[in-house]
Amino acid sequence: MASLASQAGVSRALFAKRFAAIMGTPPLTYLTEFRMDEAEELLATTDLTVAQIAKSLGYADAFGFSAAFKRHKGMSPTGFRAAA
């Protein structure tokens, strides 16, 4: 976020405030929701492993990604894939 704020020529706080006003959600919440939507699509339409999906979405490891996915979607990535 600091990099984006710098590119916009404003402070991080002002960037976050303006982002939330325009997008309706704070920047990090938006990013997480975007990543989870992308994860759903990849899980449903590809044979990529959970680790490969995690890496493609910027997560350091599959465990962190799986925990975030479960927190936001209510089921594990593997459970989501099986249900899809």
PDB file of N, CA, C and O in Angstrom:
ATOM      1  N   MET A   1       0.827  -1.180   0.000  1.00  0.00           N
ATOM      2  CA  MET A   1       0.000   0.000   0.000  1.00  0.00           C
ATOM      3  C   MET A   1       0.874   1.247   0.000  1.00  0.00           C
ATOM      4  O   MET A   1       0.504   2.241  -0.609  1.00  0.00           O
ATOM      5  N   ALA A   2       2.006   1.170   0.665  1.00  0.00           N
ATOM      6  CA  ALA A   2       2.905   2.322   0.702  1.00  0.00           C
ATOM      7  C   ALA A   2       3.367   2.692  -0.696  1.00  0.00           C
ATOM      8  O   ALA A   2       3.451   3.880  -1.044  1.00  0.00           O
ATOM      9  N   SER A   3       3.640   1.682  -1.507  1.00  0.00           N
ATOM     10  CA  SER A   3       4.083   1.929  -2.881  1.00  0.00           C
ATOM     11  C   SER A   3       2.982   2.602  -3.701  1.00  0.00           C
ATOM     12  O   SER A   3       3.246   3.540  -4.460  1.00  0.00           O
ATOM     13  N   LEU A   4       1.764   2.128  -3.562  1.00  0.00           N
ATOM     14  CA  LEU A   4       0.646   2.740  -4.297  1.00  0.00           C
ATOM     15  C   LEU A   4       0.408   4.180  -3.854  1.00  0.00           C
ATOM     16  O   LEU A   4       0.171   5.064  -4.675  1.00  0.00           O
ATOM     17  N   ALA A   5       0.476   4.409  -2.561  1.00  0.00           N
ATOM     18  CA  ALA A   5       0.292   5.765  -2.039  1.00  0.00           C
ATOM     19  C   ALA A   5       1.393   6.680  -2.561  1.00  0.00           C
ATOM     20  O   ALA A   5       1.127   7.824  -2.959  1.00  0.00           O
ATOM     21  N   SER A   6       2.604   6.174  -2.587  1.00  0.00           N
ATOM     22  CA  SER A   6       3.722   6.968  -3.091  1.00  0.00           C
ATOM     23  C   SER A   6       3.528   7.313  -4.563  1.00  0.00           C
ATOM     24  O   SER A   6       3.757   8.450  -4.979  1.00  0.00           O
ATOM     25  N   GLN A   7       3.100   6.341  -5.340  1.00  0.00           N
ATOM     26  CA  GLN A   7       2.856   6.585  -6.762  1.00  0.00           C
ATOM     27  C   GLN A   7       1.739   7.598  -6.968  1.00  0.00           C
ATOM     28  O   GLN A   7       1.766   8.369  -7.926  1.00  0.00           O
ATOM     29  N   ALA A   8       0.761   7.602  -6.075  1.00  0.00           N
ATOM     30  CA  ALA A   8      -0.341   8.558  -6.165  1.00  0.00           C
ATOM     31  C   ALA A   8       0.034   9.918  -5.582  1.00  0.00           C
ATOM     32  O   ALA A   8      -0.707  10.888  -5.736  1.00  0.00           O
ATOM     33  N   GLY A   9       1.181   9.962  -4.891  1.00  0.00           N
ATOM     34  CA  GLY A   9       1.644  11.215  -4.314  1.00  0.00           C
ATOM     35  C   GLY A   9       0.890  11.652  -3.074  1.00  0.00           C
ATOM     36  O   GLY A   9       0.775  12.846  -2.794  1.00  0.00           O
ATOM     37  N   VAL A  10       0.388  10.662  -2.320  1.00  0.00           N
ATOM     38  CA  VAL A  10      -0.347  10.957  -1.088  1.00  0.00           C
ATOM     39  C   VAL A  10       0.148  10.038   0.026  1.00  0.00           C
ATOM     40  O   VAL A  10       0.863   9.072  -0.222  1.00  0.00           O
ATOM     41  N   SER A  11      -0.256  10.325   1.244  1.00  0.00           N
ATOM     42  CA  SER A  11       0.104   9.470   2.372  1.00  0.00           C
ATOM     43  C   SER A  11      -0.678   8.155   2.295  1.00  0.00           C
ATOM     44  O   SER A  11      -1.701   8.059   1.614  1.00  0.00           O
ATOM     45  N   ARG A  12      -0.191   7.155   3.029  1.00  0.00           N
ATOM     46  CA  ARG A  12      -0.901   5.873   3.062  1.00  0.00           C
ATOM     47  C   ARG A  12      -2.305   6.046   3.624  1.00  0.00           C
ATOM     48  O   ARG A  12      -3.256   5.434   3.138  1.00  0.00           O
ATOM     49  N   ALA A  13      -2.439   6.859   4.659  1.00  0.00           N
ATOM     50  CA  ALA A  13      -3.755   7.072   5.278  1.00  0.00           C
ATOM     51  C   ALA A  13      -4.723   7.708   4.295  1.00  0.00           C
ATOM     52  O   ALA A  13      -5.878   7.288   4.194  1.00  0.00           O
ATOM     53  N   LEU A  14      -4.257   8.718   3.572  1.00  0.00           N
ATOM     54  CA  LEU A  14      -5.138   9.375   2.600  1.00  0.00           C
ATOM     55  C   LEU A  14      -5.467   8.434   1.453  1.00  0.00           C
ATOM     56  O   LEU A  14      -6.613   8.384   0.993  1.00  0.00           O
ATOM     57  N   PHE A  15      -4.478   7.660   1.012  1.00  0.00           N
ATOM     58  CA  PHE A  15      -4.736   6.690  -0.046  1.00  0.00           C
ATOM     59  C   PHE A  15      -5.807   5.699   0.391  1.00  0.00           C
ATOM     60  O   PHE A  15      -6.759   5.426  -0.336  1.00  0.00           O
ATOM     61  N   ALA A  16      -5.665   5.150   1.603  1.00  0.00           N
ATOM     62  CA  ALA A  16      -6.631   4.174   2.114  1.00  0.00           C
ATOM     63  C   ALA A  16      -8.018   4.798   2.244  1.00  0.00           C
ATOM     64  O   ALA A  16      -9.021   4.168   1.904  1.00  0.00           O
ATOM     65  N   LYS A  17      -8.085   6.042   2.703  1.00  0.00           N
ATOM     66  CA  LYS A  17      -9.370   6.720   2.857  1.00  0.00           C
ATOM     67  C   LYS A  17     -10.040   6.923   1.505  1.00  0.00           C
ATOM     68  O   LYS A  17     -11.229   6.638   1.336  1.00  0.00           O
ATOM     69  N   ARG A  18      -9.282   7.400   0.526  1.00  0.00           N
ATOM     70  CA  ARG A  18      -9.848   7.632  -0.809  1.00  0.00           C
ATOM     71  C   ARG A  18     -10.241   6.316  -1.484  1.00  0.00           C
ATOM     72  O   ARG A  18     -11.269   6.227  -2.140  1.00  0.00           O
ATOM     73  N   PHE A  19      -9.393   5.312  -1.334  1.00  0.00           N
ATOM     74  CA  PHE A  19      -9.681   4.002  -1.910  1.00  0.00           C
ATOM     75  C   PHE A  19     -10.997   3.462  -1.356  1.00  0.00           C
ATOM     76  O   PHE A  19     -11.861   3.021  -2.103  1.00  0.00           O
ATOM     77  N   ALA A  20     -11.147   3.515  -0.038  1.00  0.00           N
ATOM     78  CA  ALA A  20     -12.364   3.013   0.600  1.00  0.00           C
ATOM     79  C   ALA A  20     -13.589   3.806   0.171  1.00  0.00           C
ATOM     80  O   ALA A  20     -14.659   3.232  -0.037  1.00  0.00           O
ATOM     81  N   ALA A  21     -13.435   5.109   0.009  1.00  0.00           N
ATOM     82  CA  ALA A  21     -14.565   5.935  -0.410  1.00  0.00           C
ATOM     83  C   ALA A  21     -15.022   5.575  -1.824  1.00  0.00           C
ATOM     84  O   ALA A  21     -16.221   5.521  -2.099  1.00  0.00           O
ATOM     85  N   ILE A  22     -14.069   5.303  -2.689  1.00  0.00           N
ATOM     86  CA  ILE A  22     -14.405   4.996  -4.085  1.00  0.00           C
ATOM     87  C   ILE A  22     -14.836   3.542  -4.257  1.00  0.00           C
ATOM     88  O   ILE A  22     -15.823   3.256  -4.941  1.00  0.00           O
ATOM     89  N   MET A  23     -14.096   2.618  -3.648  1.00  0.00           N
ATOM     90  CA  MET A  23     -14.343   1.189  -3.858  1.00  0.00           C
ATOM     91  C   MET A  23     -15.313   0.582  -2.854  1.00  0.00           C
ATOM     92  O   MET A  23     -15.789  -0.531  -3.047  1.00  0.00           O
ATOM     93  N   GLY A  24     -15.574   1.289  -1.760  1.00  0.00           N
ATOM     94  CA  GLY A  24     -16.509   0.781  -0.763  1.00  0.00           C
ATOM     95  C   GLY A  24     -15.909  -0.191   0.233  1.00  0.00           C
ATOM     96  O   GLY A  24     -16.634  -0.769   1.041  1.00  0.00           O
ATOM     97  N   THR A  25     -14.616  -0.382   0.184  1.00  0.00           N
ATOM     98  CA  THR A  25     -13.926  -1.292   1.084  1.00  0.00           C
ATOM     99  C   THR A  25     -12.465  -0.870   1.204  1.00  0.00           C
ATOM    100  O   THR A  25     -11.920  -0.318   0.250  1.00  0.00           O
ATOM    101  N   PRO A  26     -11.827  -1.115   2.334  1.00  0.00           N
ATOM    102  CA  PRO A  26     -10.408  -0.763   2.477  1.00  0.00           C
ATOM    103  C   PRO A  26      -9.539  -1.545   1.484  1.00  0.00           C
ATOM    104  O   PRO A  26      -9.912  -2.649   1.055  1.00  0.00           O
ATOM    105  N   PRO A  27      -8.367  -1.012   1.144  1.00  0.00           N
ATOM    106  CA  PRO A  27      -7.516  -1.659   0.143  1.00  0.00           C
ATOM    107  C   PRO A  27      -7.150  -3.115   0.446  1.00  0.00           C
ATOM    108  O   PRO A  27      -7.218  -3.959  -0.445  1.00  0.00           O
ATOM    109  N   LEU A  28      -6.774  -3.416   1.676  1.00  0.00           N
ATOM    110  CA  LEU A  28      -6.368  -4.788   1.982  1.00  0.00           C
ATOM    111  C   LEU A  28      -7.548  -5.753   1.969  1.00  0.00           C
ATOM    112  O   LEU A  28      -7.406  -6.912   1.575  1.00  0.00           O
ATOM    113  N   THR A  29      -8.711  -5.286   2.355  1.00  0.00           N
ATOM    114  CA  THR A  29      -9.915  -6.113   2.268  1.00  0.00           C
ATOM    115  C   THR A  29     -10.245  -6.389   0.813  1.00  0.00           C
ATOM    116  O   THR A  29     -10.570  -7.520   0.430  1.00  0.00           O
ATOM    117  N   TYR A  30     -10.140  -5.360  -0.017  1.00  0.00           N
ATOM    118  CA  TYR A  30     -10.382  -5.516  -1.452  1.00  0.00           C
ATOM    119  C   TYR A  30      -9.423  -6.545  -2.042  1.00  0.00           C
ATOM    120  O   TYR A  30      -9.830  -7.427  -2.799  1.00  0.00           O
ATOM    121  N   LEU A  31      -8.140  -6.441  -1.703  1.00  0.00           N
ATOM    122  CA  LEU A  31      -7.144  -7.365  -2.219  1.00  0.00           C
ATOM    123  C   LEU A  31      -7.453  -8.794  -1.796  1.00  0.00           C
ATOM    124  O   LEU A  31      -7.397  -9.719  -2.618  1.00  0.00           O
ATOM    125  N   THR A  32      -7.797  -8.992  -0.552  1.00  0.00           N
ATOM    126  CA  THR A  32      -8.113 -10.337  -0.072  1.00  0.00           C
ATOM    127  C   THR A  32      -9.327 -10.899  -0.794  1.00  0.00           C
ATOM    128  O   THR A  32      -9.322 -12.059  -1.225  1.00  0.00           O
ATOM    129  N   GLU A  33     -10.373 -10.097  -0.953  1.00  0.00           N
ATOM    130  CA  GLU A  33     -11.573 -10.566  -1.650  1.00  0.00           C
ATOM    131  C   GLU A  33     -11.258 -10.891  -3.109  1.00  0.00           C
ATOM    132  O   GLU A  33     -11.739 -11.899  -3.641  1.00  0.00           O
ATOM    133  N   PHE A  34     -10.440 -10.063  -3.740  1.00  0.00           N
ATOM    134  CA  PHE A  34     -10.036 -10.315  -5.120  1.00  0.00           C
ATOM    135  C   PHE A  34      -9.280 -11.635  -5.217  1.00  0.00           C
ATOM    136  O   PHE A  34      -9.562 -12.465  -6.082  1.00  0.00           O
ATOM    137  N   ARG A  35      -8.329 -11.853  -4.302  1.00  0.00           N
ATOM    138  CA  ARG A  35      -7.561 -13.093  -4.298  1.00  0.00           C
ATOM    139  C   ARG A  35      -8.455 -14.305  -4.086  1.00  0.00           C
ATOM    140  O   ARG A  35      -8.282 -15.343  -4.730  1.00  0.00           O
ATOM    141  N   MET A  36      -9.412 -14.204  -3.181  1.00  0.00           N
ATOM    142  CA  MET A  36     -10.294 -15.336  -2.902  1.00  0.00           C
ATOM    143  C   MET A  36     -11.204 -15.635  -4.094  1.00  0.00           C
ATOM    144  O   MET A  36     -11.475 -16.794  -4.405  1.00  0.00           O
ATOM    145  N   ASP A  37     -11.675 -14.600  -4.779  1.00  0.00           N
ATOM    146  CA  ASP A  37     -12.483 -14.814  -5.988  1.00  0.00           C
ATOM    147  C   ASP A  37     -11.649 -15.492  -7.070  1.00  0.00           C
ATOM    148  O   ASP A  37     -12.127 -16.407  -7.754  1.00  0.00           O
ATOM    149  N   GLU A  38     -10.411 -15.050  -7.230  1.00  0.00           N
ATOM    150  CA  GLU A  38      -9.508 -15.678  -8.196  1.00  0.00           C
ATOM    151  C   GLU A  38      -9.246 -17.132  -7.808  1.00  0.00           C
ATOM    152  O   GLU A  38      -9.209 -18.016  -8.668  1.00  0.00           O
ATOM    153  N   ALA A  39      -9.062 -17.381  -6.520  1.00  0.00           N
ATOM    154  CA  ALA A  39      -8.814 -18.743  -6.039  1.00  0.00           C
ATOM    155  C   ALA A  39      -9.997 -19.648  -6.360  1.00  0.00           C
ATOM    156  O   ALA A  39      -9.810 -20.781  -6.817  1.00  0.00           O
ATOM    157  N   GLU A  40     -11.206 -19.159  -6.134  1.00  0.00           N
ATOM    158  CA  GLU A  40     -12.398 -19.944  -6.466  1.00  0.00           C
ATOM    159  C   GLU A  40     -12.394 -20.336  -7.935  1.00  0.00           C
ATOM    160  O   GLU A  40     -12.658 -21.488  -8.275  1.00  0.00           O
ATOM    161  N   GLU A  41     -12.108 -19.373  -8.791  1.00  0.00           N
ATOM    162  CA  GLU A  41     -12.086 -19.624 -10.238  1.00  0.00           C
ATOM    163  C   GLU A  41     -11.025 -20.670 -10.591  1.00  0.00           C
ATOM    164  O   GLU A  41     -11.295 -21.605 -11.353  1.00  0.00           O
ATOM    165  N   LEU A  42      -9.836 -20.519 -10.039  1.00  0.00           N
ATOM    166  CA  LEU A  42      -8.759 -21.463 -10.331  1.00  0.00           C
ATOM    167  C   LEU A  42      -9.054 -22.858  -9.786  1.00  0.00           C
ATOM    168  O   LEU A  42      -8.766 -23.866 -10.448  1.00  0.00           O
ATOM    169  N   LEU A  43      -9.632 -22.922  -8.616  1.00  0.00           N
ATOM    170  CA  LEU A  43      -9.973 -24.226  -8.039  1.00  0.00           C
ATOM    171  C   LEU A  43     -11.040 -24.937  -8.860  1.00  0.00           C
ATOM    172  O   LEU A  43     -11.010 -26.156  -9.009  1.00  0.00           O
ATOM    173  N   ALA A  44     -11.978 -24.179  -9.397  1.00  0.00           N
ATOM    174  CA  ALA A  44     -13.087 -24.771 -10.140  1.00  0.00           C
ATOM    175  C   ALA A  44     -12.737 -25.113 -11.585  1.00  0.00           C
ATOM    176  O   ALA A  44     -13.361 -25.996 -12.175  1.00  0.00           O
ATOM    177  N   THR A  45     -11.746 -24.429 -12.142  1.00  0.00           N
ATOM    178  CA  THR A  45     -11.526 -24.575 -13.586  1.00  0.00           C
ATOM    179  C   THR A  45     -10.152 -25.110 -13.983  1.00  0.00           C
ATOM    180  O   THR A  45      -9.896 -25.279 -15.175  1.00  0.00           O
ATOM    181  N   THR A  46      -9.279 -25.359 -13.019  1.00  0.00           N
ATOM    182  CA  THR A  46      -7.947 -25.866 -13.361  1.00  0.00           C
ATOM    183  C   THR A  46      -7.605 -27.069 -12.501  1.00  0.00           C
ATOM    184  O   THR A  46      -8.295 -27.372 -11.526  1.00  0.00           O
ATOM    185  N   ASP A  47      -6.521 -27.722 -12.884  1.00  0.00           N
ATOM    186  CA  ASP A  47      -5.999 -28.830 -12.082  1.00  0.00           C
ATOM    187  C   ASP A  47      -4.775 -28.412 -11.279  1.00  0.00           C
ATOM    188  O   ASP A  47      -4.043 -29.260 -10.779  1.00  0.00           O
ATOM    189  N   LEU A  48      -4.552 -27.101 -11.144  1.00  0.00           N
ATOM    190  CA  LEU A  48      -3.424 -26.609 -10.352  1.00  0.00           C
ATOM    191  C   LEU A  48      -3.564 -27.076  -8.914  1.00  0.00           C
ATOM    192  O   LEU A  48      -4.681 -27.169  -8.386  1.00  0.00           O
ATOM    193  N   THR A  49      -2.442 -27.359  -8.281  1.00  0.00           N
ATOM    194  CA  THR A  49      -2.480 -27.743  -6.875  1.00  0.00           C
ATOM    195  C   THR A  49      -2.806 -26.516  -6.021  1.00  0.00           C
ATOM    196  O   THR A  49      -2.667 -25.379  -6.472  1.00  0.00           O
ATOM    197  N   VAL A  50      -3.207 -26.764  -4.800  1.00  0.00           N
ATOM    198  CA  VAL A  50      -3.477 -25.666  -3.873  1.00  0.00           C
ATOM    199  C   VAL A  50      -2.205 -24.838  -3.680  1.00  0.00           C
ATOM    200  O   VAL A  50      -2.257 -23.609  -3.639  1.00  0.00           O
ATOM    201  N   ALA A  51      -1.062 -25.492  -3.602  1.00  0.00           N
ATOM    202  CA  ALA A  51       0.209 -24.768  -3.446  1.00  0.00           C
ATOM    203  C   ALA A  51       0.493 -23.888  -4.656  1.00  0.00           C
ATOM    204  O   ALA A  51       0.957 -22.750  -4.506  1.00  0.00           O
ATOM    205  N   GLN A  52       0.221 -24.380  -5.855  1.00  0.00           N
ATOM    206  CA  GLN A  52       0.441 -23.581  -7.063  1.00  0.00           C
ATOM    207  C   GLN A  52      -0.500 -22.374  -7.091  1.00  0.00           C
ATOM    208  O   GLN A  52      -0.095 -21.275  -7.469  1.00  0.00           O
ATOM    209  N   ILE A  53      -1.730 -22.581  -6.701  1.00  0.00           N
ATOM    210  CA  ILE A  53      -2.692 -21.478  -6.657  1.00  0.00           C
ATOM    211  C   ILE A  53      -2.262 -20.458  -5.619  1.00  0.00           C
ATOM    212  O   ILE A  53      -2.285 -19.254  -5.877  1.00  0.00           O
ATOM    213  N   ALA A  54      -1.863 -20.933  -4.456  1.00  0.00           N
ATOM    214  CA  ALA A  54      -1.403 -20.034  -3.397  1.00  0.00           C
ATOM    215  C   ALA A  54      -0.263 -19.161  -3.899  1.00  0.00           C
ATOM    216  O   ALA A  54      -0.279 -17.936  -3.726  1.00  0.00           O
ATOM    217  N   LYS A  55       0.717 -19.769  -4.533  1.00  0.00           N
ATOM    218  CA  LYS A  55       1.869 -19.025  -5.038  1.00  0.00           C
ATOM    219  C   LYS A  55       1.450 -18.022  -6.111  1.00  0.00           C
ATOM    220  O   LYS A  55       1.908 -16.885  -6.114  1.00  0.00           O
ATOM    221  N   SER A  56       0.549 -18.421  -7.002  1.00  0.00           N
ATOM    222  CA  SER A  56       0.122 -17.526  -8.075  1.00  0.00           C
ATOM    223  C   SER A  56      -0.635 -16.319  -7.544  1.00  0.00           C
ATOM    224  O   SER A  56      -0.689 -15.277  -8.201  1.00  0.00           O
ATOM    225  N   LEU A  57      -1.214 -16.440  -6.358  1.00  0.00           N
ATOM    226  CA  LEU A  57      -1.976 -15.339  -5.766  1.00  0.00           C
ATOM    227  C   LEU A  57      -1.168 -14.531  -4.759  1.00  0.00           C
ATOM    228  O   LEU A  57      -1.691 -13.623  -4.119  1.00  0.00           O
ATOM    229  N   GLY A  58       0.126 -14.867  -4.619  1.00  0.00           N
ATOM    230  CA  GLY A  58       0.996 -14.072  -3.769  1.00  0.00           C
ATOM    231  C   GLY A  58       1.128 -14.551  -2.339  1.00  0.00           C
ATOM    232  O   GLY A  58       1.697 -13.842  -1.505  1.00  0.00           O
ATOM    233  N   TYR A  59       0.645 -15.737  -2.036  1.00  0.00           N
ATOM    234  CA  TYR A  59       0.795 -16.277  -0.686  1.00  0.00           C
ATOM    235  C   TYR A  59       2.137 -16.987  -0.574  1.00  0.00           C
ATOM    236  O   TYR A  59       2.593 -17.614  -1.533  1.00  0.00           O
ATOM    237  N   ALA A  60       2.755 -16.904   0.591  1.00  0.00           N
ATOM    238  CA  ALA A  60       4.070 -17.503   0.811  1.00  0.00           C
ATOM    239  C   ALA A  60       3.995 -19.026   0.824  1.00  0.00           C
ATOM    240  O   ALA A  60       4.935 -19.700   0.412  1.00  0.00           O
ATOM    241  N   ASP A  61       2.879 -19.574   1.304  1.00  0.00           N
ATOM    242  CA  ASP A  61       2.744 -21.029   1.357  1.00  0.00           C
ATOM    243  C   ASP A  61       1.278 -21.429   1.302  1.00  0.00           C
ATOM    244  O   ASP A  61       0.377 -20.605   1.469  1.00  0.00           O
ATOM    245  N   ALA A  62       1.057 -22.706   1.064  1.00  0.00           N
ATOM    246  CA  ALA A  62      -0.301 -23.231   0.937  1.00  0.00           C
ATOM    247  C   ALA A  62      -1.061 -23.174   2.257  1.00  0.00           C
ATOM    248  O   ALA A  62      -2.281 -23.020   2.258  1.00  0.00           O
ATOM    249  N   PHE A  63      -0.346 -23.276   3.381  1.00  0.00           N
ATOM    250  CA  PHE A  63      -1.016 -23.265   4.683  1.00  0.00           C
ATOM    251  C   PHE A  63      -1.670 -21.914   4.962  1.00  0.00           C
ATOM    252  O   PHE A  63      -2.820 -21.846   5.393  1.00  0.00           O
ATOM    253  N   GLY A  64      -0.936 -20.832   4.723  1.00  0.00           N
ATOM    254  CA  GLY A  64      -1.492 -19.491   4.916  1.00  0.00           C
ATOM    255  C   GLY A  64      -2.648 -19.226   3.977  1.00  0.00           C
ATOM    256  O   GLY A  64      -3.675 -18.669   4.365  1.00  0.00           O
ATOM    257  N   PHE A  65      -2.494 -19.649   2.726  1.00  0.00           N
ATOM    258  CA  PHE A  65      -3.567 -19.487   1.753  1.00  0.00           C
ATOM    259  C   PHE A  65      -4.800 -20.283   2.175  1.00  0.00           C
ATOM    260  O   PHE A  65      -5.919 -19.767   2.134  1.00  0.00           O
ATOM    261  N   SER A  66      -4.607 -21.525   2.567  1.00  0.00           N
ATOM    262  CA  SER A  66      -5.738 -22.374   2.965  1.00  0.00           C
ATOM    263  C   SER A  66      -6.489 -21.786   4.149  1.00  0.00           C
ATOM    264  O   SER A  66      -7.727 -21.788   4.177  1.00  0.00           O
ATOM    265  N   ALA A  67      -5.747 -21.252   5.117  1.00  0.00           N
ATOM    266  CA  ALA A  67      -6.386 -20.635   6.281  1.00  0.00           C
ATOM    267  C   ALA A  67      -7.192 -19.407   5.870  1.00  0.00           C
ATOM    268  O   ALA A  67      -8.328 -19.211   6.324  1.00  0.00           O
ATOM    269  N   ALA A  68      -6.624 -18.575   4.995  1.00  0.00           N
ATOM    270  CA  ALA A  68      -7.339 -17.383   4.525  1.00  0.00           C
ATOM    271  C   ALA A  68      -8.568 -17.776   3.717  1.00  0.00           C
ATOM    272  O   ALA A  68      -9.640 -17.188   3.878  1.00  0.00           O
ATOM    273  N   PHE A  69      -8.436 -18.772   2.862  1.00  0.00           N
ATOM    274  CA  PHE A  69      -9.565 -19.220   2.043  1.00  0.00           C
ATOM    275  C   PHE A  69     -10.695 -19.723   2.935  1.00  0.00           C
ATOM    276  O   PHE A  69     -11.854 -19.353   2.746  1.00  0.00           O
ATOM    277  N   LYS A  70     -10.359 -20.538   3.909  1.00  0.00           N
ATOM    278  CA  LYS A  70     -11.375 -21.083   4.813  1.00  0.00           C
ATOM    279  C   LYS A  70     -12.052 -19.972   5.617  1.00  0.00           C
ATOM    280  O   LYS A  70     -13.268 -19.985   5.812  1.00  0.00           O
ATOM    281  N   ARG A  71     -11.272 -18.991   6.052  1.00  0.00           N
ATOM    282  CA  ARG A  71     -11.824 -17.873   6.818  1.00  0.00           C
ATOM    283  C   ARG A  71     -12.808 -17.063   5.970  1.00  0.00           C
ATOM    284  O   ARG A  71     -13.854 -16.647   6.452  1.00  0.00           O
ATOM    285  N   HIS A  72     -12.504 -16.887   4.694  1.00  0.00           N
ATOM    286  CA  HIS A  72     -13.341 -16.041   3.840  1.00  0.00           C
ATOM    287  C   HIS A  72     -14.452 -16.792   3.123  1.00  0.00           C
ATOM    288  O   HIS A  72     -15.482 -16.208   2.808  1.00  0.00           O
ATOM    289  N   LYS A  73     -14.241 -18.059   2.832  1.00  0.00           N
ATOM    290  CA  LYS A  73     -15.222 -18.811   2.048  1.00  0.00           C
ATOM    291  C   LYS A  73     -15.952 -19.886   2.842  1.00  0.00           C
ATOM    292  O   LYS A  73     -16.901 -20.479   2.349  1.00  0.00           O
ATOM    293  N   GLY A  74     -15.499 -20.142   4.077  1.00  0.00           N
ATOM    294  CA  GLY A  74     -16.213 -21.082   4.929  1.00  0.00           C
ATOM    295  C   GLY A  74     -15.874 -22.543   4.712  1.00  0.00           C
ATOM    296  O   GLY A  74     -16.465 -23.410   5.353  1.00  0.00           O
ATOM    297  N   MET A  75     -14.951 -22.827   3.811  1.00  0.00           N
ATOM    298  CA  MET A  75     -14.497 -24.202   3.599  1.00  0.00           C
ATOM    299  C   MET A  75     -13.075 -24.183   3.067  1.00  0.00           C
ATOM    300  O   MET A  75     -12.619 -23.158   2.574  1.00  0.00           O
ATOM    301  N   SER A  76     -12.414 -25.305   3.166  1.00  0.00           N
ATOM    302  CA  SER A  76     -11.038 -25.390   2.694  1.00  0.00           C
ATOM    303  C   SER A  76     -11.002 -25.343   1.171  1.00  0.00           C
ATOM    304  O   SER A  76     -12.011 -25.643   0.511  1.00  0.00           O
ATOM    305  N   PRO A  77      -9.865 -24.994   0.586  1.00  0.00           N
ATOM    306  CA  PRO A  77      -9.761 -25.033  -0.871  1.00  0.00           C
ATOM    307  C   PRO A  77     -10.058 -26.420  -1.438  1.00  0.00           C
ATOM    308  O   PRO A  77     -10.743 -26.545  -2.460  1.00  0.00           O
ATOM    309  N   THR A  78      -9.577 -27.456  -0.763  1.00  0.00           N
ATOM    310  CA  THR A  78      -9.829 -28.818  -1.226  1.00  0.00           C
ATOM    311  C   THR A  78     -11.316 -29.157  -1.147  1.00  0.00           C
ATOM    312  O   THR A  78     -11.878 -29.769  -2.066  1.00  0.00           O
ATOM    313  N   GLY A  79     -11.958 -28.745  -0.070  1.00  0.00           N
ATOM    314  CA  GLY A  79     -13.400 -28.963   0.057  1.00  0.00           C
ATOM    315  C   GLY A  79     -14.189 -28.196  -0.987  1.00  0.00           C
ATOM    316  O   GLY A  79     -15.159 -28.707  -1.556  1.00  0.00           O
ATOM    317  N   PHE A  80     -13.758 -26.983  -1.260  1.00  0.00           N
ATOM    318  CA  PHE A  80     -14.423 -26.187  -2.306  1.00  0.00           C
ATOM    319  C   PHE A  80     -14.292 -26.859  -3.657  1.00  0.00           C
ATOM    320  O   PHE A  80     -15.257 -26.968  -4.409  1.00  0.00           O
ATOM    321  N   ARG A  81     -13.079 -27.330  -3.966  1.00  0.00           N
ATOM    322  CA  ARG A  81     -12.842 -27.984  -5.265  1.00  0.00           C
ATOM    323  C   ARG A  81     -13.718 -29.228  -5.388  1.00  0.00           C
ATOM    324  O   ARG A  81     -14.298 -29.478  -6.438  1.00  0.00           O
ATOM    325  N   ALA A  82     -13.816 -30.005  -4.330  1.00  0.00           N
ATOM    326  CA  ALA A  82     -14.625 -31.231  -4.378  1.00  0.00           C
ATOM    327  C   ALA A  82     -16.106 -30.911  -4.598  1.00  0.00           C
ATOM    328  O   ALA A  82     -16.816 -31.643  -5.269  1.00  0.00           O
ATOM    329  N   ALA A  83     -16.563 -29.813  -4.028  1.00  0.00           N
ATOM    330  CA  ALA A  83     -17.971 -29.426  -4.158  1.00  0.00           C
ATOM    331  C   ALA A  83     -18.274 -28.760  -5.514  1.00  0.00           C
ATOM    332  O   ALA A  83     -19.424 -28.746  -5.933  1.00  0.00           O
ATOM    333  N   ALA A  84     -17.239 -28.228  -6.162  1.00  0.00           N
ATOM    334  CA  ALA A  84     -17.453 -27.489  -7.420  1.00  0.00           C
ATOM    335  C   ALA A  84     -17.749 -28.377  -8.602  1.00  0.00           C
ATOM    336  O   ALA A  84     -17.586 -29.481  -8.731  1.00  0.00           O
TER     337      ALA A  84
END
